[in-house]
């Protein structure tokens, strides 16, 4: 049962996923069965997702990630926090990120 | 920057939308060994499983790991493990896990005979991310083993497939059409349709290659005797005339037209094949020593005085520093043109390019040159073109100037 993430959570890439950057594109490649809906699926990120991914270092809280994104993105802090939380929730649900 | 979803799923058919440049290396083929547990009558590469000389010359585990690392660094997303029979290598599992941990999809070409419960468990736990491709030689022991020439191989093959099926490991099957099994094709198709991952019709190997290393004249005679005639190939292709017609109409507009004097119309320079001993080849079929480069420092240079070709590439060196260097060398092949008058008279002007398998690799295995027309392939293409209505009875593809009109709908199969 997945728990609700909060902005205090620290997230990192699951050891069951290989994250590669190919020609500037983040590609997430499942290592074990059950990550994707289909056995042969890979994942890429949209522009927002890619920006958030680059800031996730397994040390910063999600709130700190949102703060660091404010240096490069305009917009209210609440929107950035909502994006970071939404991103982390989506990837945690898929088993790509794990909350530490 | 609020958005609802951040992740894009990329299934098998969607590919990856590279926003900028494509990766330097898109696919790496690695022949883990030329040895095989089977001894197929038609095989273009196999050596005996216990061939000590071949085994001693094969790349070490660390050498292959190094190649896989280099491939990943060049942006490669998929490695094909083939052979011979790749599962003969004692370190196969280690190499497979290593490739997957680098973030590579693994395409495995196998006869399935050596799949063990442990290996099937591994494929279930850590999927290759692309269906395993299993070659099938017959639907019954008699036909299967008439091809493989190994008693007990049919039972091994069945056991291997069952291990995959029990674990829902996706695999597809392909069929080598031979005199020993061609009467079983319908049975094969019905069975293939029951395999969960077979969402498309099975593929067929119909044009048998001669020995890729040009190392066995006696076997080449045997392979030639096993080939389907052009009319037999046509009969297989046109079992469903409506489907064939539809596919050819779509195919014609994209792939027909004279190729000119440029020899390589494939993706040469974008992918690489490494043979079992550490030589990089432009593709799996082109093994001429003058067209390969050596990646293995333990291997003596194999560039022999066998330059039968009428073309050469300035700057091709027998040794190279790594995969990137090999790619750079092979990318020069793309602009390579021939001066062979026979090729220029026929192939360069023939609009049947898309029907004909003529290429430098096929030319080399047949003739030892990369630019000699291969009669068997030429005849096969012409028989199809005459059936479709693109050519008259005694007409040749290189004689037709108005080929665009020929491939238009009004000339297609009636």
CSV table of C-alpha atoms in Angstrom, one decimal:
chain,number,residue,atom,x,y,z
A,1,UNK,CA,0.0,0.0,0.0
A,2,UNK,CA,1.6,3.2,-1.1
A,3,UNK,CA,1.8,6.0,1.5
A,4,UNK,CA,1.1,9.6,0.7
A,5,UNK,CA,4.3,11.5,0.0
A,6,UNK,CA,4.9,14.8,1.8
A,7,UNK,CA,7.3,17.6,0.9
A,8,UNK,CA,9.5,16.5,3.7
A,9,UNK,CA,10.2,13.2,1.9
A,10,UNK,CA,13.5,12.5,0.3
A,11,UNK,CA,13.3,10.5,-2.9
A,12,UNK,CA,15.9,8.6,-5.0
A,13,UNK,CA,15.9,6.4,-8.1
A,14,UNK,CA,14.9,2.8,-7.3
A,15,UNK,CA,17.7,0.3,-7.6
A,16,UNK,CA,15.3,-1.6,-9.9
A,17,UNK,CA,15.5,1.1,-12.5
A,18,UNK,CA,18.5,2.3,-14.6
A,19,UNK,CA,18.4,6.0,-15.3
A,20,UNK,CA,20.4,7.0,-18.4
A,21,UNK,CA,20.9,10.3,-20.1
A,22,UNK,CA,21.1,9.9,-23.8
A,23,UNK,CA,21.6,12.9,-26.0
A,24,UNK,CA,20.2,15.1,-23.3
A,25,UNK,CA,17.1,12.9,-22.8
A,26,UNK,CA,16.6,11.1,-19.5
A,27,UNK,CA,15.6,7.5,-20.2
A,28,UNK,CA,14.4,5.3,-17.4
A,29,UNK,CA,14.9,1.6,-18.0
A,30,UNK,CA,13.2,-1.0,-15.7
A,31,UNK,CA,15.6,-3.7,-14.5
A,32,UNK,CA,13.0,-6.0,-13.0
A,33,UNK,CA,9.5,-7.2,-14.0
A,34,UNK,CA,6.4,-5.3,-12.9
A,35,UNK,CA,7.6,-1.7,-13.2
A,36,UNK,CA,5.7,-0.9,-16.4
A,37,UNK,CA,2.3,-1.9,-17.7
A,38,UNK,CA,4.1,-4.0,-20.4
A,39,UNK,CA,7.3,-5.9,-20.1
A,40,UNK,CA,9.0,-4.0,-22.8
A,41,UNK,CA,8.3,-0.4,-21.7
A,42,UNK,CA,10.9,2.3,-21.2
A,43,UNK,CA,10.1,5.8,-19.9
A,44,UNK,CA,11.2,9.2,-20.8
A,45,UNK,CA,10.2,12.4,-19.0
A,46,UNK,CA,8.6,15.6,-20.2
A,47,UNK,CA,10.4,18.9,-19.8
A,48,UNK,CA,9.1,19.5,-16.3
A,49,UNK,CA,9.8,16.0,-15.2
A,50,UNK,CA,13.3,16.2,-16.6
A,51,UNK,CA,14.0,19.4,-14.7
A,52,UNK,CA,12.8,17.9,-11.4
A,53,UNK,CA,14.7,14.6,-12.1
A,54,UNK,CA,18.0,16.5,-12.4
A,55,UNK,CA,17.5,18.0,-9.0
A,56,UNK,CA,16.7,14.8,-7.2
A,57,UNK,CA,20.0,13.7,-5.5
A,58,UNK,CA,18.7,11.4,-2.8
A,59,UNK,CA,19.6,14.0,-0.2
A,60,UNK,CA,17.3,17.0,-0.7
A,61,UNK,CA,13.7,16.9,0.6
A,62,UNK,CA,11.1,17.5,-2.1
A,63,UNK,CA,10.6,21.0,-0.6
A,64,UNK,CA,14.3,21.7,-1.1
A,65,UNK,CA,14.0,20.4,-4.7
A,66,UNK,CA,11.2,22.8,-5.3
A,67,UNK,CA,13.3,25.7,-3.9
A,68,UNK,CA,16.2,24.8,-6.1
A,69,UNK,CA,13.9,24.8,-9.1
A,70,UNK,CA,12.7,28.3,-8.3
A,71,UNK,CA,16.2,29.4,-9.3
A,72,UNK,CA,15.5,28.4,-12.9
A,73,UNK,CA,11.7,28.5,-13.2
A,74,UNK,CA,9.3,31.4,-12.7
A,75,UNK,CA,6.1,30.9,-10.8
A,76,UNK,CA,4.7,30.8,-7.3
A,77,UNK,CA,6.4,28.4,-4.9
A,78,UNK,CA,3.2,26.6,-4.3
A,79,UNK,CA,3.0,25.6,-8.0
A,80,UNK,CA,6.6,24.4,-8.0
A,81,UNK,CA,5.9,22.3,-4.9
A,82,UNK,CA,2.8,20.9,-6.4
A,83,UNK,CA,4.8,19.8,-9.5
A,84,UNK,CA,7.6,18.3,-7.5
A,85,UNK,CA,5.1,16.4,-5.3
A,86,UNK,CA,3.0,15.3,-8.3
A,87,UNK,CA,6.1,14.1,-10.1
A,88,UNK,CA,7.5,12.2,-7.1
A,89,UNK,CA,4.1,10.6,-6.4
A,90,UNK,CA,3.7,9.5,-10.0
A,91,UNK,CA,7.2,7.9,-10.1
A,92,UNK,CA,6.9,6.4,-6.7
A,93,UNK,CA,3.6,4.8,-7.6
A,94,UNK,CA,5.3,3.3,-10.7
A,95,UNK,CA,8.3,2.0,-8.6
A,96,UNK,CA,10.8,4.3,-10.4
A,97,UNK,CA,11.4,6.4,-7.3
A,98,UNK,CA,11.6,5.3,-3.7
A,99,UNK,CA,11.1,7.4,-0.6
A,100,UNK,CA,14.1,7.1,1.7
B,1,UNK,CA,4.9,24.9,-14.8
B,2,UNK,CA,2.1,22.8,-13.4
B,3,UNK,CA,1.3,19.6,-15.3
B,4,UNK,CA,-0.6,16.5,-14.5
B,5,UNK,CA,1.7,13.9,-15.8
B,6,UNK,CA,5.5,13.9,-16.1
B,7,UNK,CA,6.3,10.4,-17.5
B,8,UNK,CA,6.1,9.3,-21.1
B,9,UNK,CA,5.8,5.5,-21.5
B,10,UNK,CA,7.7,4.2,-24.5
B,11,UNK,CA,6.4,0.8,-25.7
B,12,UNK,CA,8.0,-1.4,-28.3
B,13,UNK,CA,6.5,0.3,-31.3
B,14,UNK,CA,6.8,3.9,-30.2
B,15,UNK,CA,10.6,4.2,-30.3
B,16,UNK,CA,12.3,7.1,-28.5
B,17,UNK,CA,11.8,10.6,-29.7
B,18,UNK,CA,15.3,12.0,-29.8
B,19,UNK,CA,14.9,15.7,-29.6
B,20,UNK,CA,18.3,16.4,-30.9
B,21,UNK,CA,20.9,14.1,-32.4
B,22,UNK,CA,20.3,10.4,-32.4
B,23,UNK,CA,22.7,8.4,-30.3
B,24,UNK,CA,26.0,7.7,-31.9
B,25,UNK,CA,25.4,3.9,-31.7
B,26,UNK,CA,21.8,2.7,-31.9
B,27,UNK,CA,22.3,-1.1,-31.7
B,28,UNK,CA,25.3,-3.4,-30.9
B,29,UNK,CA,25.3,-6.9,-32.2
B,30,UNK,CA,27.7,-9.3,-30.3
B,31,UNK,CA,28.3,-12.8,-31.5
B,32,UNK,CA,29.2,-14.4,-28.2
B,33,UNK,CA,30.5,-17.5,-29.9
B,34,UNK,CA,30.5,-19.2,-33.3
B,35,UNK,CA,30.1,-22.6,-31.6
B,36,UNK,CA,26.7,-24.2,-31.5
B,37,UNK,CA,25.1,-27.2,-29.8
B,38,UNK,CA,23.3,-28.0,-33.0
B,39,UNK,CA,24.9,-28.8,-36.3
B,40,UNK,CA,22.4,-27.5,-38.8
B,41,UNK,CA,22.7,-28.5,-42.4
B,42,UNK,CA,22.1,-24.9,-43.6
B,43,UNK,CA,24.1,-22.9,-41.1
B,44,UNK,CA,26.3,-20.1,-42.4
B,45,UNK,CA,28.5,-19.7,-39.3
B,46,UNK,CA,28.4,-22.6,-36.8
B,47,UNK,CA,31.3,-24.4,-35.4
B,48,UNK,CA,31.1,-27.5,-33.2
B,49,UNK,CA,30.2,-26.9,-29.6
B,50,UNK,CA,33.5,-28.5,-28.4
B,51,UNK,CA,35.8,-26.7,-30.9
B,52,UNK,CA,38.7,-25.9,-28.6
B,53,UNK,CA,40.4,-23.6,-31.0
B,54,UNK,CA,37.3,-21.5,-31.6
B,55,UNK,CA,36.6,-21.4,-27.8
B,56,UNK,CA,40.2,-20.4,-27.0
B,57,UNK,CA,40.0,-17.5,-29.4
B,58,UNK,CA,36.7,-16.1,-28.1
B,59,UNK,CA,36.6,-12.8,-26.2
B,60,UNK,CA,36.9,-13.0,-22.5
B,61,UNK,CA,34.1,-12.0,-20.2
B,62,UNK,CA,35.9,-8.7,-19.3
B,63,UNK,CA,36.5,-7.8,-22.9
B,64,UNK,CA,32.8,-8.2,-23.6
B,65,UNK,CA,31.9,-6.2,-20.5
B,66,UNK,CA,34.2,-3.5,-21.7
B,67,UNK,CA,32.4,-3.4,-25.1
B,68,UNK,CA,29.0,-3.2,-23.5
B,69,UNK,CA,30.2,-0.3,-21.3
B,70,UNK,CA,31.5,1.5,-24.4
B,71,UNK,CA,28.2,0.9,-26.2
B,72,UNK,CA,26.2,2.3,-23.3
B,73,UNK,CA,28.5,5.4,-23.3
B,74,UNK,CA,27.7,5.9,-27.0
B,75,UNK,CA,24.0,6.0,-26.2
B,76,UNK,CA,23.2,2.4,-27.3
B,77,UNK,CA,19.9,1.2,-26.0
B,78,UNK,CA,19.9,-2.4,-27.4
B,79,UNK,CA,22.4,-5.2,-27.6
B,80,UNK,CA,21.8,-8.3,-29.6
B,81,UNK,CA,23.4,-11.5,-28.2
B,82,UNK,CA,23.7,-14.0,-31.0
B,83,UNK,CA,26.1,-16.7,-32.2
B,84,UNK,CA,26.5,-19.6,-32.9
B,85,UNK,CA,24.4,-20.4,-29.9
B,86,UNK,CA,25.0,-17.6,-27.3
B,87,UNK,CA,23.8,-19.8,-24.4
B,88,UNK,CA,26.8,-22.0,-24.9
B,89,UNK,CA,29.0,-19.5,-23.1
B,90,UNK,CA,29.4,-20.3,-19.5
B,91,UNK,CA,29.3,-16.6,-18.6
B,92,UNK,CA,26.1,-15.9,-20.5
B,93,UNK,CA,24.1,-15.1,-17.3
B,94,UNK,CA,26.8,-12.8,-16.1
B,95,UNK,CA,26.9,-10.9,-19.4
B,96,UNK,CA,23.2,-10.7,-19.6
B,97,UNK,CA,22.9,-9.2,-16.1
B,98,UNK,CA,25.7,-6.8,-16.8
B,99,UNK,CA,24.1,-5.6,-20.0
B,100,UNK,CA,20.7,-5.1,-18.3
B,101,UNK,CA,22.3,-3.2,-15.4
B,102,UNK,CA,23.9,-0.9,-17.9
B,103,UNK,CA,20.4,0.0,-19.0
B,104,UNK,CA,20.5,-2.0,-22.2
B,105,UNK,CA,17.6,-4.0,-23.7
B,106,UNK,CA,18.8,-7.5,-24.7
B,107,UNK,CA,17.7,-9.1,-27.9
B,108,UNK,CA,18.6,-12.8,-27.6
B,109,UNK,CA,18.8,-15.0,-30.7
B,110,UNK,CA,18.7,-18.6,-29.6
B,111,UNK,CA,17.6,-22.1,-30.5
B,112,UNK,CA,16.2,-22.4,-26.9
B,113,UNK,CA,17.7,-25.9,-26.4
B,114,UNK,CA,20.0,-24.7,-23.6
B,115,UNK,CA,17.5,-22.7,-21.6
B,116,UNK,CA,17.6,-23.9,-18.0
B,117,UNK,CA,15.1,-23.3,-15.1
B,118,UNK,CA,17.6,-20.9,-13.6
B,119,UNK,CA,18.0,-18.9,-16.9
B,120,UNK,CA,14.2,-18.8,-17.4
B,121,UNK,CA,13.8,-17.6,-13.8
B,122,UNK,CA,16.3,-14.8,-14.6
B,123,UNK,CA,14.4,-13.8,-17.7
B,124,UNK,CA,11.2,-13.7,-15.7
B,125,UNK,CA,12.8,-11.6,-12.9
B,126,UNK,CA,14.9,-9.4,-15.0
B,127,UNK,CA,13.2,-9.3,-18.4
B,128,UNK,CA,15.2,-8.6,-21.5
B,129,UNK,CA,12.7,-5.9,-22.5
B,130,UNK,CA,12.4,-7.3,-25.9
B,131,UNK,CA,11.1,-10.7,-27.0
B,132,UNK,CA,13.5,-13.5,-27.2
B,133,UNK,CA,13.8,-14.8,-30.8
B,134,UNK,CA,13.7,-18.5,-31.1
B,135,UNK,CA,14.6,-20.2,-34.4
B,136,UNK,CA,12.5,-23.3,-35.2
B,137,UNK,CA,13.7,-26.1,-37.5
B,138,UNK,CA,10.7,-28.4,-37.5
B,139,UNK,CA,7.5,-29.3,-35.7
B,140,UNK,CA,8.4,-32.9,-35.1
B,141,UNK,CA,11.5,-34.7,-33.9
B,142,UNK,CA,12.1,-36.3,-37.3
B,143,UNK,CA,12.1,-33.0,-39.3
B,144,UNK,CA,13.8,-31.0,-36.5
B,145,UNK,CA,16.6,-33.4,-36.0
B,146,UNK,CA,17.0,-33.9,-39.8
B,147,UNK,CA,18.1,-30.3,-39.8
B,148,UNK,CA,20.0,-30.0,-36.5
B,149,UNK,CA,21.6,-33.4,-36.8
B,150,UNK,CA,21.8,-33.7,-33.0
B,151,UNK,CA,19.7,-36.6,-31.5
B,152,UNK,CA,17.7,-35.3,-28.6
B,153,UNK,CA,17.7,-31.7,-29.7
B,154,UNK,CA,14.0,-31.6,-30.4
B,155,UNK,CA,13.2,-32.6,-26.8
B,156,UNK,CA,15.7,-30.0,-25.5
B,157,UNK,CA,14.0,-27.3,-27.7
B,158,UNK,CA,10.6,-28.2,-26.4
B,159,UNK,CA,11.8,-28.2,-22.8
B,160,UNK,CA,13.4,-24.8,-23.3
B,161,UNK,CA,10.2,-23.3,-24.8
B,162,UNK,CA,8.1,-24.8,-22.0
B,163,UNK,CA,10.4,-23.2,-19.4
B,164,UNK,CA,9.7,-19.8,-21.0
B,165,UNK,CA,6.0,-20.4,-21.4
B,166,UNK,CA,5.6,-21.5,-17.8
B,167,UNK,CA,7.1,-18.2,-16.6
B,168,UNK,CA,5.4,-16.0,-19.2
B,169,UNK,CA,8.7,-14.9,-20.6
B,170,UNK,CA,7.8,-13.3,-24.0
B,171,UNK,CA,9.4,-14.9,-27.0
B,172,UNK,CA,8.7,-15.1,-30.7
B,173,UNK,CA,9.5,-17.8,-33.1
B,174,UNK,CA,10.9,-17.8,-36.7
B,175,UNK,CA,11.1,-20.6,-39.1
B,176,UNK,CA,13.9,-21.6,-41.5
B,177,UNK,CA,12.3,-23.0,-44.6
B,178,UNK,CA,14.1,-26.1,-45.7
B,179,UNK,CA,13.2,-29.2,-47.8
B,180,UNK,CA,13.1,-31.2,-44.5
B,181,UNK,CA,10.3,-29.1,-43.0
B,182,UNK,CA,8.5,-27.1,-45.6
B,183,UNK,CA,5.5,-29.5,-45.5
B,184,UNK,CA,5.0,-28.4,-41.9
B,185,UNK,CA,4.7,-24.7,-42.5
B,186,UNK,CA,0.9,-24.6,-41.9
B,187,UNK,CA,1.3,-26.6,-38.7
B,188,UNK,CA,4.0,-24.2,-37.6
B,189,UNK,CA,1.8,-21.1,-38.3
B,190,UNK,CA,-1.1,-22.5,-36.3
B,191,UNK,CA,1.2,-23.3,-33.4
B,192,UNK,CA,2.9,-19.9,-33.6
B,193,UNK,CA,-0.4,-18.3,-33.3
B,194,UNK,CA,-0.9,-19.8,-29.9
B,195,UNK,CA,2.3,-18.3,-28.4
B,196,UNK,CA,1.2,-15.3,-26.3
B,197,UNK,CA,3.8,-12.8,-27.6
B,198,UNK,CA,3.2,-13.7,-31.3
B,199,UNK,CA,1.0,-10.7,-32.0
B,200,UNK,CA,2.3,-10.6,-35.6
B,201,UNK,CA,2.7,-13.4,-38.2
B,202,UNK,CA,6.0,-15.3,-37.8
B,203,UNK,CA,9.0,-14.5,-39.9
B,204,UNK,CA,10.6,-16.9,-42.2
B,205,UNK,CA,14.2,-17.4,-43.3
B,206,UNK,CA,13.9,-18.2,-47.0
B,207,UNK,CA,17.1,-17.1,-48.6
B,208,UNK,CA,19.9,-19.1,-47.1
B,209,UNK,CA,23.3,-17.5,-46.7
B,210,UNK,CA,26.5,-19.3,-47.7
B,211,UNK,CA,29.2,-19.7,-45.1
B,212,UNK,CA,29.9,-16.2,-43.9
B,213,UNK,CA,33.6,-16.9,-43.5
B,214,UNK,CA,33.9,-18.5,-46.9
B,215,UNK,CA,35.5,-21.4,-45.0
B,216,UNK,CA,33.8,-24.5,-46.3
B,217,UNK,CA,33.2,-25.1,-50.0
B,218,UNK,CA,31.6,-28.5,-49.4
B,219,UNK,CA,29.0,-27.0,-47.0
B,220,UNK,CA,28.3,-24.2,-49.5
B,221,UNK,CA,27.4,-26.8,-52.1
B,222,UNK,CA,25.0,-28.3,-49.5
B,223,UNK,CA,23.5,-24.9,-48.6
B,224,UNK,CA,22.9,-24.1,-52.3
B,225,UNK,CA,21.1,-27.4,-52.7
B,226,UNK,CA,18.8,-26.6,-49.8
B,227,UNK,CA,17.7,-23.2,-51.1
B,228,UNK,CA,14.2,-22.7,-52.3
B,229,UNK,CA,13.9,-22.0,-56.0
B,230,UNK,CA,12.7,-18.4,-56.8
B,231,UNK,CA,9.3,-19.9,-57.7
B,232,UNK,CA,9.0,-21.8,-54.4
B,233,UNK,CA,9.8,-18.6,-52.5
B,234,UNK,CA,7.1,-16.8,-54.5
B,235,UNK,CA,4.6,-19.5,-53.7
B,236,UNK,CA,5.2,-19.0,-50.0
B,237,UNK,CA,5.0,-15.2,-50.2
B,238,UNK,CA,1.8,-15.3,-52.1
B,239,UNK,CA,-0.2,-17.8,-50.1
B,240,UNK,CA,-2.5,-15.0,-49.2
B,241,UNK,CA,-2.6,-13.0,-52.5
B,242,UNK,CA,-4.7,-10.2,-51.1
B,243,UNK,CA,-2.4,-9.6,-48.2
B,244,UNK,CA,0.7,-9.8,-50.4
B,245,UNK,CA,-0.8,-7.3,-52.9
B,246,UNK,CA,-1.6,-4.9,-50.2
B,247,UNK,CA,1.8,-5.1,-48.6
B,248,UNK,CA,3.6,-4.7,-52.0
B,249,UNK,CA,1.6,-1.6,-52.9
B,250,UNK,CA,2.7,0.0,-49.6
B,251,UNK,CA,6.2,-1.3,-50.0
B,252,UNK,CA,6.7,-0.2,-53.6
B,253,UNK,CA,6.4,3.5,-53.1
B,254,UNK,CA,8.9,3.5,-50.3
B,255,UNK,CA,11.6,1.1,-51.3
B,256,UNK,CA,11.7,0.7,-55.1
B,257,UNK,CA,14.0,2.6,-57.4
B,258,UNK,CA,17.5,2.3,-58.7
B,259,UNK,CA,20.2,2.4,-56.1
B,260,UNK,CA,22.9,3.9,-58.3
B,261,UNK,CA,26.6,3.2,-57.8
B,262,UNK,CA,26.6,3.6,-54.0
B,263,UNK,CA,27.0,0.2,-52.5
B,264,UNK,CA,25.7,0.6,-48.9
B,265,UNK,CA,22.0,1.6,-48.7
B,266,UNK,CA,21.6,0.3,-45.2
B,267,UNK,CA,22.4,1.9,-41.9
B,268,UNK,CA,26.1,1.3,-42.1
B,269,UNK,CA,28.0,3.4,-39.6
B,270,UNK,CA,25.0,3.6,-37.2
B,271,UNK,CA,25.3,0.1,-35.7
B,272,UNK,CA,28.1,-2.4,-35.2
B,273,UNK,CA,28.6,-6.1,-35.1
B,274,UNK,CA,31.4,-7.6,-33.0
B,275,UNK,CA,32.4,-11.2,-33.9
B,276,UNK,CA,33.2,-13.8,-31.3
B,277,UNK,CA,36.9,-12.9,-31.4
B,278,UNK,CA,36.7,-9.2,-31.0
B,279,UNK,CA,36.6,-7.9,-34.6
B,280,UNK,CA,34.2,-5.1,-35.4
B,281,UNK,CA,32.2,-5.6,-38.6
B,282,UNK,CA,29.9,-3.1,-40.3
B,283,UNK,CA,27.1,-5.7,-40.1
B,284,UNK,CA,26.6,-9.4,-39.2
B,285,UNK,CA,27.2,-10.6,-42.8
B,286,UNK,CA,30.3,-8.6,-43.9
B,287,UNK,CA,33.3,-10.4,-42.5
B,288,UNK,CA,35.9,-9.7,-45.2
B,289,UNK,CA,39.1,-9.0,-43.4
B,290,UNK,CA,39.5,-5.8,-45.4
B,291,UNK,CA,36.2,-4.5,-44.1
B,292,UNK,CA,36.7,-5.4,-40.4
B,293,UNK,CA,38.7,-3.7,-37.7
B,294,UNK,CA,40.3,-5.3,-34.7
B,295,UNK,CA,39.1,-4.3,-31.2
B,296,UNK,CA,40.9,-7.1,-29.3
B,297,UNK,CA,44.5,-6.4,-28.4
B,298,UNK,CA,45.1,-10.2,-27.9
B,299,UNK,CA,44.1,-10.9,-31.5
B,300,UNK,CA,46.6,-10.7,-34.3
B,301,UNK,CA,45.6,-8.5,-37.2
B,302,UNK,CA,43.6,-10.6,-39.6
B,303,UNK,CA,43.9,-8.3,-42.6
B,304,UNK,CA,45.1,-10.8,-45.2
B,305,UNK,CA,46.1,-10.3,-48.8
B,306,UNK,CA,42.6,-11.2,-50.0
B,307,UNK,CA,41.6,-7.9,-51.6
B,308,UNK,CA,39.4,-9.2,-54.4
B,309,UNK,CA,37.3,-6.1,-54.3
B,310,UNK,CA,37.4,-3.4,-56.9
B,311,UNK,CA,36.7,-0.8,-54.3
B,312,UNK,CA,38.6,0.4,-51.2
B,313,UNK,CA,38.1,3.0,-48.6
B,314,UNK,CA,40.9,5.4,-47.9
B,315,UNK,CA,41.8,5.6,-44.2
B,316,UNK,CA,40.4,2.2,-43.1
B,317,UNK,CA,42.9,0.8,-40.6
B,318,UNK,CA,43.1,-2.8,-39.4
B,319,UNK,CA,43.2,-1.9,-35.7
B,320,UNK,CA,40.9,0.5,-33.9
B,321,UNK,CA,40.8,2.1,-30.4
B,322,UNK,CA,37.2,1.2,-29.5
B,323,UNK,CA,33.6,1.2,-30.7
B,324,UNK,CA,33.6,4.9,-31.4
B,325,UNK,CA,36.6,4.6,-33.6
B,326,UNK,CA,35.1,1.6,-35.4
B,327,UNK,CA,31.9,3.5,-36.1
B,328,UNK,CA,33.9,6.4,-37.5
B,329,UNK,CA,35.8,4.1,-39.8
B,330,UNK,CA,32.6,2.3,-41.0
B,331,UNK,CA,30.7,5.6,-41.5
B,332,UNK,CA,33.1,6.1,-44.5
B,333,UNK,CA,31.5,3.1,-46.2
B,334,UNK,CA,28.3,5.0,-46.7
B,335,UNK,CA,29.7,7.0,-49.6
B,336,UNK,CA,31.5,4.1,-51.1
B,337,UNK,CA,30.8,3.6,-54.8
B,338,UNK,CA,31.6,0.8,-57.1
B,339,UNK,CA,33.3,0.8,-60.5
B,340,UNK,CA,32.5,-2.8,-61.3
B,341,UNK,CA,31.0,-2.6,-64.9
B,342,UNK,CA,28.7,-5.5,-64.4
B,343,UNK,CA,27.3,-4.0,-61.2
B,344,UNK,CA,26.9,-0.6,-62.8
B,345,UNK,CA,25.2,-2.2,-65.8
B,346,UNK,CA,22.7,-4.2,-63.7
B,347,UNK,CA,22.2,-3.5,-60.0
B,348,UNK,CA,23.0,0.2,-60.1
B,349,UNK,CA,20.2,0.7,-62.7
B,350,UNK,CA,17.7,-1.9,-61.5
B,351,UNK,CA,14.5,-0.5,-59.8
B,352,UNK,CA,13.9,-3.8,-57.9
B,353,UNK,CA,16.1,-2.6,-55.0
B,354,UNK,CA,13.4,-3.3,-52.4
B,355,UNK,CA,12.7,-6.8,-53.6
B,356,UNK,CA,16.4,-7.8,-53.9
B,357,UNK,CA,18.6,-8.7,-51.1
B,358,UNK,CA,21.8,-7.8,-53.0
B,359,UNK,CA,24.2,-6.0,-50.7
B,360,UNK,CA,27.9,-6.0,-50.0
B,361,UNK,CA,27.6,-8.7,-47.4
B,362,UNK,CA,25.7,-11.1,-49.6
B,363,UNK,CA,28.0,-10.4,-52.5
B,364,UNK,CA,31.0,-11.1,-50.3
B,365,UNK,CA,29.7,-14.5,-49.0
B,366,UNK,CA,28.9,-15.5,-52.5
B,367,UNK,CA,31.8,-14.2,-54.5
B,368,UNK,CA,34.4,-12.8,-52.2
B,369,UNK,CA,33.9,-9.2,-53.5
B,370,UNK,CA,31.4,-6.7,-52.2
B,371,UNK,CA,30.1,-5.5,-55.6
B,372,UNK,CA,29.3,-8.6,-57.7
B,373,UNK,CA,25.7,-9.2,-58.6
B,374,UNK,CA,24.3,-12.4,-56.9
B,375,UNK,CA,22.4,-14.4,-59.5
B,376,UNK,CA,20.2,-16.2,-56.9
B,377,UNK,CA,19.0,-13.0,-55.3
B,378,UNK,CA,18.5,-11.3,-58.7
B,379,UNK,CA,16.4,-14.2,-60.0
B,380,UNK,CA,14.3,-14.3,-56.8
B,381,UNK,CA,13.5,-10.5,-57.1
B,382,UNK,CA,12.7,-10.8,-60.8
B,383,UNK,CA,10.3,-13.7,-60.3
B,384,UNK,CA,8.4,-11.6,-57.8
B,385,UNK,CA,8.4,-8.5,-60.0
B,386,UNK,CA,7.0,-10.5,-63.0
B,387,UNK,CA,4.3,-12.0,-60.8
B,388,UNK,CA,3.3,-8.5,-59.5
B,389,UNK,CA,3.2,-7.3,-63.1
B,390,UNK,CA,6.1,-4.8,-62.9
B,391,UNK,CA,8.1,-6.7,-65.5
B,392,UNK,CA,7.3,-8.6,-68.7
B,393,UNK,CA,8.3,-12.2,-69.2
B,394,UNK,CA,11.8,-11.6,-70.6
B,395,UNK,CA,12.4,-8.1,-69.2
B,396,UNK,CA,14.9,-7.1,-66.6
B,397,UNK,CA,14.7,-4.4,-63.9
B,398,UNK,CA,17.7,-2.5,-65.3
B,399,UNK,CA,16.1,-2.2,-68.7
B,400,UNK,CA,13.1,-0.3,-67.4
B,401,UNK,CA,13.3,3.5,-67.6
B,402,UNK,CA,9.7,4.3,-66.6
B,403,UNK,CA,9.8,2.3,-63.4
B,404,UNK,CA,7.6,4.8,-61.5
B,405,UNK,CA,4.8,4.0,-63.9
B,406,UNK,CA,5.4,0.3,-63.4
B,407,UNK,CA,5.0,0.3,-59.7
B,408,UNK,CA,1.8,2.4,-59.8
B,409,UNK,CA,-1.4,0.7,-59.0
B,410,UNK,CA,-2.6,-0.1,-62.5
B,411,UNK,CA,0.4,-2.4,-63.0
B,412,UNK,CA,0.0,-4.3,-59.7
B,413,UNK,CA,-1.3,-7.8,-59.3
B,414,UNK,CA,-4.6,-8.4,-60.9
